[in-house]
Coordinates of C-alpha atoms in Angstrom, one line a residue:
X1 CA 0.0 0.0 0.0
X2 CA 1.0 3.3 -1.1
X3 CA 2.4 5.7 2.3
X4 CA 1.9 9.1 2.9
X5 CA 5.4 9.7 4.1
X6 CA 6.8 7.7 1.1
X7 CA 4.7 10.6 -1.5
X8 CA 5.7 13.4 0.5
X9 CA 9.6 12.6 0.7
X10 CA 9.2 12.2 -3.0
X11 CA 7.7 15.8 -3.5
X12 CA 9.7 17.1 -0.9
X13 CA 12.6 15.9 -2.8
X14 CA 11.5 17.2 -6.1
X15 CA 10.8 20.5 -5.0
X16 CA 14.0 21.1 -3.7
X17 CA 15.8 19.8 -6.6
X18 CA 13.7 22.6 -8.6
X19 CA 14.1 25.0 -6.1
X20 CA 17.6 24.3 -6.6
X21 CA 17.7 24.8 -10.5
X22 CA 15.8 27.6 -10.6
X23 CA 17.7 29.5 -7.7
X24 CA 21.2 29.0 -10.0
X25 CA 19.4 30.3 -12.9
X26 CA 18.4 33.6 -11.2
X27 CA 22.2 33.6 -10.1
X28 CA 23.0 34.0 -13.7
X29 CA 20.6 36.6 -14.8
X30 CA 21.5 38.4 -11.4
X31 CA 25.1 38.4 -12.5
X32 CA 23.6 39.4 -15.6
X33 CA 22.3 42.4 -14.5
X34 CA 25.2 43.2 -12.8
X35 CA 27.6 43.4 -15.9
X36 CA 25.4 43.6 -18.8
X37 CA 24.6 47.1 -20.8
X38 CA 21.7 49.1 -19.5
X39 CA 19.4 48.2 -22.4
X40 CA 19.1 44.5 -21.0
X41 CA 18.9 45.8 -17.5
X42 CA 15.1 45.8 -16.9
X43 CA 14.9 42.2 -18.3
X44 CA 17.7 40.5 -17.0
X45 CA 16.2 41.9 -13.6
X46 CA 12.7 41.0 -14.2
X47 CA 13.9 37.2 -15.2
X48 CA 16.0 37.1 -11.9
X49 CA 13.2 38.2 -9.7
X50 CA 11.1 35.7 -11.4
X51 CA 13.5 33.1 -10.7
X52 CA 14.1 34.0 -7.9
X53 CA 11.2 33.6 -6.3
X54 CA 10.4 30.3 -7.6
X55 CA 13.1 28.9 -6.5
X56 CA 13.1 30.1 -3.4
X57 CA 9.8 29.2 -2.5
X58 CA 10.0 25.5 -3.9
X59 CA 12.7 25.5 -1.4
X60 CA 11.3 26.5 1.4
X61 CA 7.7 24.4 0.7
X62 CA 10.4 21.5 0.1
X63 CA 12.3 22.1 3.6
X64 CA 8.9 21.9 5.1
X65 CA 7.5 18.8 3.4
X66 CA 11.1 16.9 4.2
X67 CA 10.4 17.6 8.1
X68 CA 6.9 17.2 7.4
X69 CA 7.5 13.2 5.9
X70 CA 9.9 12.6 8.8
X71 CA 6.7 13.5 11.4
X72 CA 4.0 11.8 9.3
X73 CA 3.0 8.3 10.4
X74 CA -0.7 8.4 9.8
X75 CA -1.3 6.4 6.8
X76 CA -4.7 7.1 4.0
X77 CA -7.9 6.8 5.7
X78 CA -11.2 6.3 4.1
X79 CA -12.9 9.1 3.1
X80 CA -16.3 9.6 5.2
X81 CA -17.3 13.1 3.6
X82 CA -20.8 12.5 2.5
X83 CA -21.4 15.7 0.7
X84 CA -23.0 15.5 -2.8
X85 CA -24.6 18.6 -5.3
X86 CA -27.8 16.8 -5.5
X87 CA -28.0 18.3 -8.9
X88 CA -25.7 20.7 -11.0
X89 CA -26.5 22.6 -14.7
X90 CA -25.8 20.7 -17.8
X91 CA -22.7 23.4 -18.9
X92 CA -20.5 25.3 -15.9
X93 CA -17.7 26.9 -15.8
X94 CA -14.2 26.3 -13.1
X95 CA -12.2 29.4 -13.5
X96 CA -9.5 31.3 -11.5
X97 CA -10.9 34.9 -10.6
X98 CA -9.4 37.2 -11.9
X99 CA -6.3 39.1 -10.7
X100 CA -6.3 36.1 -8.0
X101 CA -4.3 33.5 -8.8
X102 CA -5.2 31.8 -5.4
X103 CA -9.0 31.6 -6.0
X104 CA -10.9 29.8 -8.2
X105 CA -14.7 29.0 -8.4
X106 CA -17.4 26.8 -9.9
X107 CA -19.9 29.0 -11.8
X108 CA -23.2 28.2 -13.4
X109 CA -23.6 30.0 -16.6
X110 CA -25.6 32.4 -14.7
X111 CA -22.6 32.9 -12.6
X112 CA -23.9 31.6 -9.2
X113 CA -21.1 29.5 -7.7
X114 CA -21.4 26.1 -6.7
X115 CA -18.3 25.7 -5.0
X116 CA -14.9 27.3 -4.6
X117 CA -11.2 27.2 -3.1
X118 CA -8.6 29.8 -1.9
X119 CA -5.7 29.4 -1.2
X120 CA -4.6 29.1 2.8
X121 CA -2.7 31.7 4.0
X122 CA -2.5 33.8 7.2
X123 CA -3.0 37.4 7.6
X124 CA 0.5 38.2 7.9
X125 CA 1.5 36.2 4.7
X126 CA -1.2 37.6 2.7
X127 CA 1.2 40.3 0.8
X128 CA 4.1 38.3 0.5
X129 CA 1.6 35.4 -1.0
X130 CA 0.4 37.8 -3.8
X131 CA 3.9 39.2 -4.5
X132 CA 4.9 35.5 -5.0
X133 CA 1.8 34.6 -7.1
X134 CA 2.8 37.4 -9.7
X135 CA 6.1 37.0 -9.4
X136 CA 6.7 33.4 -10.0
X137 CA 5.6 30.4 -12.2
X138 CA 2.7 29.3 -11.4
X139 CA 2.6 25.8 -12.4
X140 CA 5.5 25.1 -10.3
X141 CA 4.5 26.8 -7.2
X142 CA 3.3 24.6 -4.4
X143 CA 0.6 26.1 -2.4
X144 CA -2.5 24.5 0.3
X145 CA -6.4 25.7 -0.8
X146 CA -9.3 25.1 1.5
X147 CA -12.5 23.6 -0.8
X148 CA -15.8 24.5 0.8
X149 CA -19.6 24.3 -1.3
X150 CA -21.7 27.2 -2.5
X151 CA -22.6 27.7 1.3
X152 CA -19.1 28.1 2.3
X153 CA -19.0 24.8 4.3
X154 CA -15.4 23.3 4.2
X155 CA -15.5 20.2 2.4
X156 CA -11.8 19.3 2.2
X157 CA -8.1 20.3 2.3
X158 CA -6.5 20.3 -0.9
X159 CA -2.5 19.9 -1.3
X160 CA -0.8 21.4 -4.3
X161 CA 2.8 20.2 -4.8
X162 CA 5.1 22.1 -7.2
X163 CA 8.1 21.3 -8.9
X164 CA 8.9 20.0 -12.8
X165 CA 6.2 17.6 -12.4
X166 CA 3.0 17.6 -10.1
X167 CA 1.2 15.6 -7.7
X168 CA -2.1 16.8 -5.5
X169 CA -3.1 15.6 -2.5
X170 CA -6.5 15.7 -0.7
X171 CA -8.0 15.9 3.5
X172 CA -10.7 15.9 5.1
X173 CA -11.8 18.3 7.0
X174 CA -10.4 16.3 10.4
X175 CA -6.6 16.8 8.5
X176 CA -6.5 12.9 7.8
X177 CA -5.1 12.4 4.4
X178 CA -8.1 10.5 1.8
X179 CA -6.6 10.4 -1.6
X180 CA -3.9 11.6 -4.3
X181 CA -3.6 12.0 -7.6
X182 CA -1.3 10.2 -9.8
X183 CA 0.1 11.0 -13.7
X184 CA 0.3 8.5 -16.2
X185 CA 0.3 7.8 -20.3
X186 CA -1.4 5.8 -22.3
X187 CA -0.6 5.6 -26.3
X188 CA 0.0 9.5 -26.2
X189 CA -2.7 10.2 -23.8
X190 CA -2.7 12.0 -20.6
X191 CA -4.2 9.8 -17.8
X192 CA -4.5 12.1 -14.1
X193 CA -5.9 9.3 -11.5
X194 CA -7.9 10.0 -8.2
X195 CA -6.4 7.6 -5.8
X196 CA -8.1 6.2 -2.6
X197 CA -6.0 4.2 -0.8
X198 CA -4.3 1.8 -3.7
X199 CA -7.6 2.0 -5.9
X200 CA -8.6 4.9 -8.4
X201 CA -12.1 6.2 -7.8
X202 CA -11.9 9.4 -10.6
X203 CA -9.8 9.3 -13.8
X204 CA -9.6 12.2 -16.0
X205 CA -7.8 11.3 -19.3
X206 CA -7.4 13.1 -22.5
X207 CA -5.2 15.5 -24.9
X208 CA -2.8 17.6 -22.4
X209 CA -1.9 20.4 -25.0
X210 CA -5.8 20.6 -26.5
X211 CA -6.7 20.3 -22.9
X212 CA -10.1 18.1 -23.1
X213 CA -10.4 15.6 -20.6
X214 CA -13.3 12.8 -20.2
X215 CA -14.0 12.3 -16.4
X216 CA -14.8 8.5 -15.5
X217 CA -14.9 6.6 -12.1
X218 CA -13.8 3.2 -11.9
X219 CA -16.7 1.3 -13.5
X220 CA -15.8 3.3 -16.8
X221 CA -18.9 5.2 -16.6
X222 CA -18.4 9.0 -17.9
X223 CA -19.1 12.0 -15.7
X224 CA -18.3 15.1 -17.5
X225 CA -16.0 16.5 -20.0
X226 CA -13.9 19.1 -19.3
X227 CA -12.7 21.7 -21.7
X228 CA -9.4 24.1 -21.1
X229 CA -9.7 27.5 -22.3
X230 CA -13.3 27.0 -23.9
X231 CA -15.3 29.9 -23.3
X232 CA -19.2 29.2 -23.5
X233 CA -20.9 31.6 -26.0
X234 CA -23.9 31.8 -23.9
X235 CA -21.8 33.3 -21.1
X236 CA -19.0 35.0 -23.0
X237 CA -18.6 38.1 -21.1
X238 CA -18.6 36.9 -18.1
X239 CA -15.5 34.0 -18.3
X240 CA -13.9 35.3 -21.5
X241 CA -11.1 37.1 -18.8
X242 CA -11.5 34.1 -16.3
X243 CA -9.0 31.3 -17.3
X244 CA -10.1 27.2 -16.5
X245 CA -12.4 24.5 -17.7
X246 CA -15.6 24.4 -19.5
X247 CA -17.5 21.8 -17.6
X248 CA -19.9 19.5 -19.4
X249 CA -21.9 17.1 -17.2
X250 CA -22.7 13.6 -18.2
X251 CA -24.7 12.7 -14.8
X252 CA -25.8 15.7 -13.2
X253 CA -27.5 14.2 -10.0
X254 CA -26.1 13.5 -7.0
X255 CA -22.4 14.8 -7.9
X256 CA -20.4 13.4 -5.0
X257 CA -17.6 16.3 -3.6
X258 CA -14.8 14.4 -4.2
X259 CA -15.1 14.8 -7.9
X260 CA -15.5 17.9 -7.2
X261 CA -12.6 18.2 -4.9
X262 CA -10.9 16.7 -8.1
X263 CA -12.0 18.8 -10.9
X264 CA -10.1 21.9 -8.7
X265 CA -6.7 19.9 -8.7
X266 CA -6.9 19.5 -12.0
X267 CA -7.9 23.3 -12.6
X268 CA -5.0 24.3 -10.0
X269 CA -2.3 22.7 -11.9
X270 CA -2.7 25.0 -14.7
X271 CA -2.5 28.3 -12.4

């Protein structure tokens, strides 16, 4: 059976080794800027902040998740969230807000939201958070979200780990780790698993550079389609600035929240 301890050593690893790569990059655009002719100056120190930053915070995240694997002996429990959207529209929309990099929602095309998560930080690390979510690459950045339902109720922790390659985690909301997500291939396909325990539950598979994914549990039986980047003409003013996933729902009753709690890992991977 797959460990906790065992993933988080493994991210924990990666991120440093990133951290690391991208830290002696911004070394050489720093030195850069230190010798080159003013004309390059404003790049070169743009590119080193940007560096910079990313590397430094994969660093830090990956400090924290080594200590963290060293203290973790709880193993992955069964999840007991019971939660479901009894039923959602036909077409929605998952999309980062704008201007927040650390927010995203799940709209109707009316724009009522059905669901959202932010990003966890504390009042004191709000500013620095924003700084580092313009200031760095996204899709390497690690970062922790809270997922609650359209009436704010927390339905789970979700883990984002950076790095060249990703990996998400899930809680519940008792902090007792329920599933992870895995990346494989398949004849040229993308395959992004929802793991409980050793067994898949949700599978999203698909075209990673069209970005269309078909949902399906473990039975095979389709849930919804998602689209990246495919703005709904029925709703185009309203997500046409608001990057993510056109949803298209195959069963629309009784959506449990962890496939909901998986469409947003999916969805935070492209931040």
């Amino acid at each position: 059976m797959t460990q906790v301890k065992e993933l988080i050593f493994q991210d924990a690893r990666r991120q440093l080794i990133t951290g690391a790569a991208l830290s002696f990059i911004a070394l050489i655009f720093i030195i850069g800027f230190i010798t080159m002719n003013p004309s390059g100056i404003l790049l070169s120190l743009i590119y080193s902040a940007i560096f910079t930053i990313s590397g430094l915070g994969l660093l830090r995240t990956g400090y924290l998740d080594w200590k963290k694997a060293k203290q973790t002996e709880a193993d992955f429990e069964t999840d007991d969230t019971k939660a479901t959207y009894e039923r959602v529209p036909a077409r929605m929309y998952l999309g980062q807000k704008p201007m927040k990099s650390y927010q995203a929602g799940l709209f109707a095309m009316d724009g009522e939201l059905y669901g959202e998560i932010q990003e966890e930080v504390g009042l004191k690390q709000k500013f620095l958070t924003g700084i580092t979510a313009i200031f760095s690459f996204d899709t390497v950045r690690s970062a922790d979200f809270l997922l609650k339902d359209k009436s704010g109720s927390m339905l789970y922790r979700v883990e984002k780990k950076g790095g060249f390659s990703w990996r998400g985690y899930v809680q519940n909301k008792h902090g007792n780790y329920v599933a992870y997500t895995k990346d494989t291939k398949n004849k040229g396909k993308q395959i992004t698993q929802y793991i409980e325990h050793d067994q898949w539950r949700w599978s999203a598979e698909g075209d990673a550079v069209i970005g269309h994914f078909t949902i399906t549990d473990q039975d095979g039986a389709r849930w919804a389609i998602i689209k990246r980047g495919a703005i709904p003409t029925e709703a185009v003013d309203r997500f046409e600035r608001m990057p993510g996933y056109l949803v298209e729902w195959k069963k629309r009753d009784n959506i449990p929240a962890s496939l909901i709690a998986f469409l947003f890992l999916l969805q935070s991977r492209d931040r």
